[in-house]
Amino acid sequence: MKTFSVPQIKLAKKTPYELPTVLVVNKNSDWKKAGFNESEIEYIQAKIQDKKDLITIKSISEMVFLVMEKTEDTLGYKTMEYLRKTGHTIQQQINAEGIEGVLISGEPSSATLAIAEGMALGSYQFLKYKKDADKLKNSLANIYIYSTKLSQKEIDQLNIIIESTCIARTLVNEPQSFLTATELSKQAELLAKSAGFHIDVWNKTKIKSMKMGGLLSVNQGSIEPPTFTIMEYKPAGAKNKKPIVLVGKGVVYDTGGLSLKPTPNSMDSMKCDMAGAAAVISTMHAIAKMKLKVYVVGLVPATDNRPGENAYTPGDVVEMMSGHTVEMLNADAEGRMILADALHYAKKYNPELVVDLATLTGAAAAAIGQYGIVAMGTASDLQKNALKSSGEQVYERLVEMPFWDEYADLIKSDLADMKNIGGPVAGAITAGKFLEKYTDYPWMHFDIAGPAYLNSQDSYRGKNGTGSGVRLLIHYLMNI
Ligand code: BES
Ligand code: ZN
Ligand code: ZN
């Protein structure tokens, strides 16, 4: 899985100014004491007058970046995001100069962590398929933070969060020519071994014996077999008796099946349709590596969605694992078919909370774009608020949709218990209502179709796979 590169963050015990340095400062900082000469101070003050947030001072021997702290006392979540983005901007300059190390110093320490996070995530590259990868590789390898307040544990945790986010990005960036359902499960097995969590991968025979009709029907048009991956992390002394179950959509490629995707180019990025699975696998990796005291189960149903000769056809009735019947009217609404079986299977854990992540609907992306995650579900207000708060802290904001009973009317079928598409309105919500039928526990559905895969660079989130949901889930689980 180490097919990507990302810099390491390290704790520095002293401030060696031989390295390019990022200083977190504010308007009232003592520039003389910080070692600036007269002309530099004049320059800094002019920039402050101009209300510049990021000031760069370059000389032959050093580069100093001054990050103007926006608010004096409180570091709100918006400032943290500003600092991550600034870290990304600085990282671009550092890599352009071919520099290998950088030092961040200043107060508060959470600001230095945010800058480092933005730098490292912004520096991510996936060069596996480039012949001249060595030449293209970013120079920045080490990000030192000078702080007397930070612990090694905080630094280690940040490195794990970054690594896990980049694992998710890489899984998404891998094309389906490599990342079949079987390969996705293999990657999860490798990560389970290295991080230390239990894993069980079901093959097609086992999936058949478990009567996972949703997953099997989507897989019918494919020559690649499906997999169902069960990951379990249950440390001694876990804070929760009942597990938190994470479910991820693992459609390794979505052609739309027989309802072949109609819009030009809409298939081009459909290797990203396992981004929910990537987020779940990467989160399991992170919490196990951090040895968090939380009991978490991860479930990933995986297949590709293709119009092969045995593909199920619009109008077919599918019997799901739960016993419900579904009139399948659009083979492109495949995510809910495979998630339904996983959500039904999750009941056996008597979970405290289930969160599913899925690139489920174009409607979610149309509603709020790439700027947040469309959320809905039946979790308690306490659980929802904790998730929303984590979403703000890591700037993966949740937007909660209405989840009124009336929306369920839109997926009623004359023939079966439900159909797999709604009407022309509220597409993200009717997809959620479909999933709800397979739950009997507190549950949240995150539709990440908007933020999971980007066609143009968005600061430290990068371009292509973003690792959407990983930092959010880790933050939530760290704060339980
Ligand atoms: N994988 C797509 C949703 C998607 C769209 C993800 C854009 C990422 C970017 C999903 O399987 C799908 O095709 N959904 C359909 C549902 C419809 C047929 C009811 C959609 O949104 O059009
Ligand atoms: Zn689809
Ligand atoms: Zn899909």
Short mmCIF file of C-alpha atoms and ligand atoms in Angstrom, two decimals:
data_model
loop_
_atom_site.label_atom_id
_atom_site.label_comp_id
_atom_site.label_asym_id
_atom_site.label_seq_id
_atom_site.Cartn_x
_atom_site.Cartn_y
_atom_site.Cartn_z
CA MET A 1 0.00 0.00 0.00
CA LYS A 2 3.01 2.29 0.41
CA THR A 3 2.60 3.46 -3.16
CA PHE A 4 2.24 7.07 -2.14
CA SER A 5 4.56 9.60 -0.57
CA VAL A 6 3.79 12.02 2.22
CA PRO A 7 6.15 13.89 4.60
CA GLN A 8 6.65 12.86 8.23
CA ILE A 9 5.99 15.26 11.09
CA LYS A 10 8.61 15.28 13.86
CA LEU A 11 8.96 17.01 17.18
CA ALA A 12 11.97 19.34 17.38
CA LYS A 13 13.55 19.99 20.75
CA LYS A 14 15.37 23.15 19.76
CA THR A 15 14.92 25.67 16.98
CA PRO A 16 17.57 25.13 14.35
CA TYR A 17 17.14 28.15 12.09
CA GLU A 18 19.12 26.45 9.31
CA LEU A 19 15.78 25.16 8.12
CA PRO A 20 13.19 27.26 6.33
CA THR A 21 10.92 28.31 9.12
CA VAL A 22 7.24 28.94 9.55
CA LEU A 23 6.47 31.23 12.43
CA VAL A 24 2.99 31.60 13.81
CA VAL A 25 2.86 35.24 14.83
CA ASN A 26 0.43 38.06 15.34
CA LYS A 27 0.49 41.79 14.76
CA ASN A 28 2.02 42.44 18.15
CA SER A 29 4.91 40.00 17.96
CA ASP A 30 8.37 41.23 18.95
CA TRP A 31 10.11 41.19 15.56
CA LYS A 32 13.50 42.24 16.90
CA LYS A 33 13.51 39.43 19.45
CA ALA A 34 12.54 37.01 16.70
CA GLY A 35 15.78 37.99 14.95
CA PHE A 36 14.61 40.15 12.05
CA ASN A 37 16.72 43.08 10.84
CA GLU A 38 15.50 46.65 10.24
CA SER A 39 14.62 46.25 6.58
CA GLU A 40 12.85 42.95 7.24
CA ILE A 41 10.78 44.54 10.00
CA GLU A 42 9.86 47.38 7.65
CA TYR A 43 8.78 44.82 5.06
CA ILE A 44 6.75 42.84 7.62
CA GLN A 45 5.01 45.94 8.84
CA ALA A 46 4.10 46.98 5.31
CA LYS A 47 2.59 43.54 4.72
CA ILE A 48 0.62 43.77 7.96
CA GLN A 49 -0.71 47.14 6.76
CA ASP A 50 -1.79 45.36 3.58
CA LYS A 51 -3.63 42.83 5.77
CA LYS A 52 -1.60 39.91 4.41
CA ASP A 53 -2.07 36.65 6.33
CA LEU A 54 0.99 34.91 4.98
CA ILE A 55 4.28 36.77 4.70
CA THR A 56 7.27 35.16 3.02
CA ILE A 57 10.81 36.38 3.62
CA LYS A 58 13.37 34.76 1.37
CA SER A 59 17.11 35.07 1.40
CA ILE A 60 19.80 32.84 -0.05
CA SER A 61 20.28 30.96 3.20
CA GLU A 62 16.78 30.86 4.57
CA MET A 63 13.08 31.15 3.95
CA VAL A 64 10.88 32.41 6.71
CA PHE A 65 7.13 32.21 6.42
CA LEU A 66 5.13 34.26 8.84
CA VAL A 67 1.60 33.13 9.41
CA MET A 68 -0.54 35.85 10.85
CA GLU A 69 -2.81 34.34 13.41
CA LYS A 70 -6.25 35.64 12.55
CA THR A 71 -7.83 35.89 15.94
CA GLU A 72 -5.77 36.71 18.98
CA ASP A 73 -7.17 34.33 21.56
CA THR A 74 -9.67 31.75 20.33
CA LEU A 75 -8.71 29.34 17.60
CA GLY A 76 -12.07 28.59 16.02
CA TYR A 77 -12.56 25.86 13.48
CA LYS A 78 -12.46 28.34 10.60
CA THR A 79 -9.05 29.58 11.71
CA MET A 80 -7.82 26.00 11.93
CA GLU A 81 -8.91 25.48 8.33
CA TYR A 82 -7.20 28.70 7.31
CA LEU A 83 -4.00 27.41 8.92
CA ARG A 84 -4.23 24.05 7.12
CA LYS A 85 -4.69 25.87 3.82
CA THR A 86 -1.76 28.12 4.62
CA GLY A 87 0.32 25.01 5.33
CA HIS A 88 -0.60 23.79 1.86
CA THR A 89 0.41 27.10 0.25
CA ILE A 90 3.78 27.04 2.02
CA GLN A 91 4.31 23.41 1.05
CA GLN A 92 3.94 24.34 -2.62
CA GLN A 93 6.72 26.93 -2.32
CA ILE A 94 8.96 24.56 -0.38
CA ASN A 95 8.57 21.79 -2.92
CA ALA A 96 9.10 24.24 -5.77
CA GLU A 97 12.47 25.12 -4.18
CA GLY A 98 13.41 21.45 -3.76
CA ILE A 99 13.78 21.78 0.02
CA GLU A 100 13.61 18.64 2.20
CA GLY A 101 12.84 19.96 5.66
CA VAL A 102 10.87 22.76 7.29
CA LEU A 103 10.44 23.95 10.84
CA ILE A 104 7.21 25.27 12.33
CA SER A 105 7.26 27.19 15.56
CA GLY A 106 5.07 29.51 17.58
CA GLU A 107 1.96 29.52 19.70
CA PRO A 108 -0.58 28.09 20.15
CA SER A 109 0.62 24.57 19.47
CA SER A 110 -2.70 23.57 17.87
CA ALA A 111 -1.95 26.17 15.18
CA THR A 112 1.42 24.58 14.42
CA LEU A 113 -0.28 21.17 14.16
CA ALA A 114 -2.85 22.53 11.71
CA ILE A 115 -0.14 24.06 9.51
CA ALA A 116 1.78 20.77 9.55
CA GLU A 117 -1.37 18.83 8.69
CA GLY A 118 -2.09 21.05 5.69
CA MET A 119 1.52 20.82 4.57
CA ALA A 120 1.68 17.04 4.77
CA LEU A 121 -1.72 16.39 3.20
CA GLY A 122 -1.00 18.96 0.48
CA SER A 123 2.29 17.23 -0.29
CA TYR A 124 0.62 13.86 -0.99
CA GLN A 125 1.44 12.30 -4.35
CA PHE A 126 0.35 9.10 -6.06
CA LEU A 127 3.07 8.31 -8.59
CA LYS A 128 2.76 4.51 -8.86
CA TYR A 129 2.02 4.64 -12.60
CA LYS A 130 4.64 7.29 -13.51
CA LYS A 131 7.87 6.04 -15.09
CA ASP A 132 9.80 9.11 -13.92
CA ALA A 133 8.38 9.05 -10.39
CA ASP A 134 11.78 9.81 -8.86
CA LYS A 135 12.00 13.09 -10.75
CA LEU A 136 8.42 14.07 -10.00
CA LYS A 137 8.57 13.25 -6.31
CA ASN A 138 8.14 16.16 -3.91
CA SER A 139 11.28 17.10 -2.00
CA LEU A 140 9.64 17.83 1.36
CA ALA A 141 10.26 14.81 3.60
CA ASN A 142 10.36 16.15 7.15
CA ILE A 143 8.18 18.70 8.89
CA TYR A 144 9.60 19.62 12.29
CA ILE A 145 7.45 21.28 14.91
CA TYR A 146 9.27 23.10 17.65
CA SER A 147 7.16 23.07 20.76
CA THR A 148 7.64 22.62 24.47
CA LYS A 149 3.95 21.90 24.89
CA LEU A 150 3.29 19.13 22.39
CA SER A 151 3.77 15.49 23.31
CA GLN A 152 5.24 12.82 21.07
CA LYS A 153 1.84 11.09 21.26
CA GLU A 154 0.09 14.08 19.65
CA ILE A 155 2.64 14.07 16.84
CA ASP A 156 2.30 10.30 16.36
CA GLN A 157 -1.48 10.61 16.20
CA LEU A 158 -1.30 13.37 13.60
CA ASN A 159 1.04 11.26 11.46
CA ILE A 160 -1.40 8.34 11.69
CA ILE A 161 -4.34 10.57 10.69
CA ILE A 162 -2.37 11.86 7.70
CA GLU A 163 -1.15 8.42 6.67
CA SER A 164 -4.65 6.95 6.94
CA THR A 165 -6.17 9.78 4.90
CA CYS A 166 -3.54 9.16 2.22
CA ILE A 167 -4.26 5.42 2.27
CA ALA A 168 -7.91 6.23 1.51
CA ARG A 169 -6.89 8.63 -1.26
CA THR A 170 -4.62 5.99 -2.77
CA LEU A 171 -7.30 3.30 -2.70
CA VAL A 172 -9.61 5.71 -4.53
CA ASN A 173 -6.93 6.74 -7.01
CA GLU A 174 -6.13 3.14 -7.92
CA PRO A 175 -7.98 2.24 -11.12
CA GLN A 176 -10.23 -0.80 -11.18
CA SER A 177 -7.73 -2.51 -13.52
CA PHE A 178 -5.79 -3.02 -10.28
CA LEU A 179 -8.36 -2.56 -7.55
CA THR A 180 -10.98 -5.27 -8.08
CA ALA A 181 -13.26 -6.23 -5.20
CA THR A 182 -10.85 -9.05 -4.36
CA GLU A 183 -7.88 -6.67 -4.41
CA LEU A 184 -9.72 -4.14 -2.21
CA SER A 185 -10.22 -6.88 0.37
CA LYS A 186 -6.57 -7.92 0.05
CA GLN A 187 -5.49 -4.34 0.73
CA ALA A 188 -7.71 -4.32 3.81
CA GLU A 189 -6.04 -7.56 4.95
CA LEU A 190 -2.58 -6.02 4.58
CA LEU A 191 -3.66 -3.00 6.60
CA ALA A 192 -5.25 -5.23 9.25
CA LYS A 193 -1.96 -7.05 9.65
CA SER A 194 0.14 -3.90 9.91
CA ALA A 195 -2.22 -1.96 12.21
CA GLY A 196 -3.52 -4.87 14.29
CA PHE A 197 -7.21 -5.51 13.83
CA HIS A 198 -9.16 -8.66 13.06
CA ILE A 199 -10.40 -9.25 9.51
CA ASP A 200 -12.52 -11.80 7.73
CA VAL A 201 -13.09 -11.74 3.96
CA TRP A 202 -16.08 -13.59 2.56
CA ASN A 203 -15.84 -14.94 -0.99
CA LYS A 204 -18.71 -15.41 -3.44
CA THR A 205 -19.58 -18.89 -2.13
CA LYS A 206 -19.88 -17.60 1.42
CA ILE A 207 -21.84 -14.52 0.26
CA LYS A 208 -24.23 -16.86 -1.55
CA SER A 209 -24.66 -19.05 1.51
CA MET A 210 -25.47 -15.89 3.52
CA LYS A 211 -28.11 -14.96 0.92
CA MET A 212 -26.81 -11.44 0.32
CA GLY A 213 -29.18 -10.92 -2.59
CA GLY A 214 -28.44 -7.22 -3.02
CA LEU A 215 -24.68 -7.68 -3.36
CA LEU A 216 -25.05 -10.77 -5.57
CA SER A 217 -27.55 -9.13 -7.93
CA VAL A 218 -25.30 -6.11 -8.54
CA ASN A 219 -22.40 -8.51 -9.15
CA GLN A 220 -24.31 -10.59 -11.71
CA GLY A 221 -23.16 -8.48 -14.67
CA SER A 222 -19.50 -8.79 -13.70
CA ILE A 223 -16.87 -11.44 -14.33
CA GLU A 224 -15.09 -10.45 -11.10
CA PRO A 225 -16.46 -12.03 -7.91
CA PRO A 226 -17.78 -9.86 -5.05
CA THR A 227 -16.33 -9.77 -1.55
CA PHE A 228 -17.72 -8.90 1.86
CA THR A 229 -15.11 -7.73 4.33
CA ILE A 230 -15.64 -7.72 8.08
CA MET A 231 -13.12 -5.82 10.18
CA GLU A 232 -13.17 -5.80 13.95
CA TYR A 233 -11.18 -3.79 16.44
CA LYS A 234 -12.05 -4.63 20.04
CA PRO A 235 -9.38 -3.51 22.50
CA ALA A 236 -9.38 -4.53 26.16
CA GLY A 237 -10.96 -1.77 28.22
CA ALA A 238 -12.95 -0.27 25.34
CA LYS A 239 -15.19 2.61 26.45
CA ASN A 240 -18.20 1.26 24.55
CA LYS A 241 -19.72 -2.19 25.19
CA LYS A 242 -21.85 -2.11 22.03
CA PRO A 243 -19.76 -1.47 18.93
CA ILE A 244 -19.82 1.43 16.55
CA VAL A 245 -20.24 -0.09 13.10
CA LEU A 246 -18.87 1.63 10.00
CA VAL A 247 -20.21 0.54 6.62
CA GLY A 248 -18.59 1.62 3.33
CA LYS A 249 -19.88 1.38 -0.23
CA GLY A 250 -17.29 -0.64 -2.15
CA VAL A 251 -18.34 -0.35 -5.78
CA VAL A 252 -14.88 -0.57 -7.33
CA TYR A 253 -16.29 0.64 -10.63
CA ASP A 254 -19.74 1.90 -11.54
CA THR A 255 -20.70 1.72 -15.21
CA GLY A 256 -24.36 2.00 -14.24
CA GLY A 257 -24.89 -1.66 -15.16
CA LEU A 258 -27.56 -2.21 -17.83
CA SER A 259 -28.79 1.32 -17.04
CA LEU A 260 -25.44 2.42 -18.45
CA LYS A 261 -24.42 5.88 -17.32
CA PRO A 262 -25.95 8.24 -19.86
CA THR A 263 -24.09 11.52 -19.43
CA PRO A 264 -20.87 12.06 -21.42
CA ASN A 265 -17.79 11.58 -19.20
CA SER A 266 -19.88 10.63 -16.16
CA MET A 267 -18.13 7.26 -16.07
CA ASP A 268 -14.60 8.67 -16.18
CA SER A 269 -14.18 9.01 -12.43
CA MET A 270 -16.30 6.04 -11.37
CA LYS A 271 -13.31 4.19 -9.94
CA CYS A 272 -14.06 6.52 -7.01
CA ASP A 273 -17.26 4.64 -6.17
CA MET A 274 -15.51 2.73 -3.40
CA ALA A 275 -14.53 5.92 -1.54
CA GLY A 276 -16.87 4.99 1.32
CA ALA A 277 -15.13 1.63 1.65
CA ALA A 278 -11.75 3.36 1.51
CA ALA A 279 -12.80 5.67 4.35
CA VAL A 280 -13.95 2.76 6.52
CA ILE A 281 -10.83 0.64 5.90
CA SER A 282 -8.53 3.62 6.53
CA THR A 283 -10.35 4.57 9.72
CA MET A 284 -9.98 1.01 11.04
CA HIS A 285 -6.28 1.28 10.25
CA ALA A 286 -6.00 4.58 12.13
CA ILE A 287 -7.82 3.62 15.31
CA ALA A 288 -5.96 0.32 15.60
CA LYS A 289 -2.61 2.02 15.04
CA MET A 290 -3.49 4.66 17.65
CA LYS A 291 -4.71 1.93 20.00
CA LEU A 292 -7.85 3.93 20.76
CA LYS A 293 -10.07 2.45 23.45
CA VAL A 294 -13.09 2.09 21.23
CA TYR A 295 -14.84 -1.01 19.94
CA VAL A 296 -15.43 -0.58 16.20
CA VAL A 297 -16.56 -2.90 13.42
CA GLY A 298 -16.10 -2.12 9.72
CA LEU A 299 -18.19 -3.72 6.97
CA VAL A 300 -17.43 -3.42 3.27
CA PRO A 301 -19.57 -5.00 0.56
CA ALA A 302 -17.60 -4.82 -2.68
CA THR A 303 -18.16 -5.48 -6.38
CA ASP A 304 -18.03 -3.68 -9.68
CA ASN A 305 -21.27 -2.74 -11.45
CA ARG A 306 -21.28 -3.85 -15.06
CA PRO A 307 -23.73 -4.72 -17.85
CA GLY A 308 -22.35 -8.23 -18.53
CA GLU A 309 -24.57 -10.82 -20.18
CA ASN A 310 -25.96 -12.13 -16.91
CA ALA A 311 -26.61 -8.64 -15.52
CA TYR A 312 -29.86 -8.19 -13.65
CA THR A 313 -32.36 -6.14 -15.60
CA PRO A 314 -34.60 -3.21 -14.76
CA GLY A 315 -37.90 -4.71 -13.67
CA ASP A 316 -36.28 -7.66 -11.86
CA VAL A 317 -37.26 -8.45 -8.30
CA VAL A 318 -34.40 -9.11 -5.90
CA GLU A 319 -34.71 -10.83 -2.57
CA MET A 320 -32.38 -9.13 -0.12
CA MET A 321 -30.57 -10.72 2.83
CA SER A 322 -33.18 -9.21 5.16
CA GLY A 323 -35.98 -10.99 3.28
CA HIS A 324 -37.32 -7.73 1.81
CA THR A 325 -38.00 -7.73 -1.93
CA VAL A 326 -36.82 -4.92 -4.19
CA GLU A 327 -38.11 -4.03 -7.63
CA MET A 328 -34.90 -2.99 -9.37
CA LEU A 329 -35.81 -0.23 -11.82
CA ASN A 330 -32.41 1.36 -12.34
CA ALA A 331 -29.20 -0.65 -12.31
CA ASP A 332 -27.26 2.56 -11.67
CA ALA A 333 -28.82 2.79 -8.21
CA GLU A 334 -26.57 -0.11 -7.16
CA GLY A 335 -24.98 1.37 -4.05
CA ARG A 336 -28.13 1.05 -1.97
CA MET A 337 -28.52 -2.58 -3.09
CA ILE A 338 -25.17 -3.65 -1.67
CA LEU A 339 -25.34 -1.38 1.38
CA ALA A 340 -28.77 -2.75 2.33
CA ASP A 341 -27.30 -6.22 2.92
CA ALA A 342 -24.41 -4.80 4.95
CA LEU A 343 -26.76 -2.65 7.05
CA HIS A 344 -28.98 -5.67 7.66
CA TYR A 345 -25.94 -7.72 8.67
CA ALA A 346 -24.91 -4.97 11.11
CA LYS A 347 -28.00 -5.73 13.25
CA LYS A 348 -26.29 -8.79 14.70
CA TYR A 349 -23.81 -6.57 16.55
CA ASN A 350 -26.57 -4.74 18.48
CA PRO A 351 -24.64 -1.57 17.65
CA GLU A 352 -24.54 1.66 19.59
CA LEU A 353 -24.35 3.52 16.29
CA VAL A 354 -23.94 2.63 12.63
CA VAL A 355 -22.47 5.13 10.17
CA ASP A 356 -22.42 4.32 6.49
CA LEU A 357 -20.34 6.25 3.98
CA ALA A 358 -21.12 6.10 0.29
CA THR A 359 -20.68 7.94 -2.97
CA LEU A 360 -24.37 7.23 -3.32
CA THR A 361 -26.10 9.91 -5.38
CA GLY A 362 -25.39 12.62 -7.90
CA ALA A 363 -28.24 14.43 -6.14
CA ALA A 364 -26.12 14.87 -3.00
CA ALA A 365 -23.30 16.37 -5.05
CA ALA A 366 -25.79 18.62 -6.86
CA ALA A 367 -27.29 19.79 -3.56
CA ILE A 368 -24.15 21.05 -1.81
CA GLY A 369 -21.25 20.44 -4.17
CA GLN A 370 -17.86 19.35 -2.90
CA TYR A 371 -18.00 21.51 0.20
CA GLY A 372 -19.48 19.09 2.67
CA ILE A 373 -21.09 15.74 3.34
CA VAL A 374 -24.83 15.18 2.95
CA ALA A 375 -26.02 13.49 6.14
CA MET A 376 -29.26 11.98 7.38
CA GLY A 377 -30.42 9.28 9.73
CA THR A 378 -31.94 8.15 12.97
CA ALA A 379 -29.06 8.61 15.43
CA SER A 380 -29.75 10.45 18.70
CA ASP A 381 -29.36 14.22 18.82
CA LEU A 382 -26.34 13.68 21.05
CA GLN A 383 -24.69 11.44 18.45
CA LYS A 384 -25.61 13.76 15.59
CA ASN A 385 -24.24 16.79 17.40
CA ALA A 386 -20.99 15.03 18.22
CA LEU A 387 -20.58 14.01 14.57
CA LYS A 388 -21.41 17.53 13.36
CA SER A 389 -18.94 19.03 15.81
CA SER A 390 -16.19 16.66 14.61
CA GLY A 391 -17.14 17.61 11.07
CA GLU A 392 -16.50 21.27 11.82
CA GLN A 393 -13.23 20.63 13.65
CA VAL A 394 -11.73 18.76 10.70
CA TYR A 395 -13.63 20.90 8.18
CA GLU A 396 -15.54 17.99 6.69
CA ARG A 397 -18.84 19.64 7.43
CA LEU A 398 -22.08 17.70 7.68
CA VAL A 399 -25.29 19.04 6.21
CA GLU A 400 -28.30 17.27 7.66
CA MET A 401 -31.18 16.67 5.26
CA PRO A 402 -34.83 16.37 6.31
CA PHE A 403 -35.73 12.73 6.75
CA TRP A 404 -39.52 12.90 6.85
CA ASP A 405 -41.68 9.78 6.50
CA GLU A 406 -43.23 11.15 3.31
CA TYR A 407 -40.00 10.60 1.41
CA ALA A 408 -40.43 6.85 1.95
CA ASP A 409 -43.63 7.03 -0.13
CA LEU A 410 -41.48 7.81 -3.15
CA ILE A 411 -39.82 4.37 -3.11
CA LYS A 412 -43.05 2.34 -2.83
CA SER A 413 -43.42 -0.38 -5.45
CA ASP A 414 -46.59 -2.01 -6.86
CA LEU A 415 -44.77 -5.28 -7.28
CA ALA A 416 -42.31 -5.62 -4.39
CA ASP A 417 -41.67 -4.23 -0.90
CA MET A 418 -39.87 -1.23 -2.38
CA LYS A 419 -38.20 -0.05 -5.57
CA ASN A 420 -34.60 1.06 -5.85
CA ILE A 421 -35.27 4.54 -7.22
CA GLY A 422 -37.40 7.45 -6.09
CA GLY A 423 -38.91 10.17 -8.22
CA PRO A 424 -37.29 13.20 -9.80
CA VAL A 425 -36.95 15.07 -6.48
CA ALA A 426 -34.93 14.55 -3.29
CA GLY A 427 -32.73 11.82 -4.79
CA ALA A 428 -30.22 11.81 -1.94
CA ILE A 429 -32.99 11.48 0.65
CA THR A 430 -34.97 8.74 -1.08
CA ALA A 431 -31.70 6.77 -1.33
CA GLY A 432 -31.33 7.27 2.44
CA LYS A 433 -34.94 6.20 3.00
CA PHE A 434 -34.22 3.00 1.09
CA LEU A 435 -31.27 2.25 3.39
CA GLU A 436 -33.32 3.05 6.50
CA LYS A 437 -35.55 0.02 5.79
CA TYR A 438 -32.57 -2.21 6.60
CA THR A 439 -31.72 -0.61 9.95
CA ASP A 440 -33.18 -1.04 13.44
CA TYR A 441 -30.48 0.83 15.41
CA PRO A 442 -29.25 4.43 15.72
CA TRP A 443 -27.83 5.15 12.31
CA MET A 444 -26.36 7.91 10.12
CA HIS A 445 -25.87 7.90 6.38
CA PHE A 446 -23.13 10.06 4.87
CA ASP A 447 -23.39 10.65 1.13
CA ILE A 448 -19.88 11.67 0.06
CA ALA A 449 -20.53 11.81 -3.71
CA GLY A 450 -19.62 15.53 -3.72
CA PRO A 451 -16.33 15.70 -1.77
CA ALA A 452 -14.83 12.21 -2.35
CA TYR A 453 -13.26 12.84 -5.74
CA LEU A 454 -12.23 16.20 -7.20
CA ASN A 455 -11.36 17.06 -10.77
CA SER A 456 -9.39 20.13 -9.75
CA GLN A 457 -7.11 20.91 -6.82
CA ASP A 458 -8.78 22.06 -3.60
CA SER A 459 -5.91 23.19 -1.38
CA TYR A 460 -4.58 20.41 0.89
CA ARG A 461 -7.46 18.11 -0.05
CA GLY A 462 -5.66 17.76 -3.35
CA LYS A 463 -7.00 16.60 -6.67
CA ASN A 464 -8.71 13.25 -7.34
CA GLY A 465 -9.22 11.07 -4.21
CA THR A 466 -9.51 13.29 -1.11
CA GLY A 467 -9.89 10.74 1.67
CA SER A 468 -13.28 12.24 2.49
CA GLY A 469 -14.71 11.06 5.82
CA VAL A 470 -11.48 9.64 7.27
CA ARG A 471 -10.45 12.64 9.37
CA LEU A 472 -14.04 13.11 10.46
CA LEU A 473 -14.50 9.52 11.65
CA ILE A 474 -11.14 9.43 13.41
CA HIS A 475 -11.88 12.72 15.19
CA TYR A 476 -15.28 11.41 16.29
CA LEU A 477 -13.85 8.11 17.56
CA MET A 478 -10.97 9.87 19.36
CA ASN A 479 -13.45 12.01 21.24
CA ILE A 480 -15.91 9.38 22.37
N1 BES B 1 -22.05 6.16 -7.93
C1 BES B 1 -23.20 6.89 -8.32
C2 BES B 1 -23.31 8.24 -7.63
C3 BES B 1 -22.21 9.24 -7.91
C4 BES B 1 -22.40 10.27 -8.80
C5 BES B 1 -21.02 9.19 -7.21
C6 BES B 1 -21.41 11.20 -9.01
C7 BES B 1 -20.01 10.12 -7.44
C8 BES B 1 -20.22 11.13 -8.34
C9 BES B 1 -24.45 6.10 -7.97
O1 BES B 1 -24.33 4.72 -7.99
C10 BES B 1 -25.51 6.47 -8.98
O2 BES B 1 -25.30 6.22 -10.11
N2 BES B 1 -26.60 7.05 -8.49
C11 BES B 1 -27.67 7.43 -9.33
C12 BES B 1 -28.97 7.04 -8.67
C13 BES B 1 -30.18 7.19 -9.55
C14 BES B 1 -30.12 6.22 -10.70
C15 BES B 1 -31.42 6.93 -8.72
C16 BES B 1 -27.61 8.94 -9.54
O3 BES B 1 -27.29 9.65 -8.59
O4 BES B 1 -27.84 9.38 -10.65
ZN ZN B 2 -24.63 3.93 -9.94
ZN ZN B 3 -22.43 3.99 -7.63
#
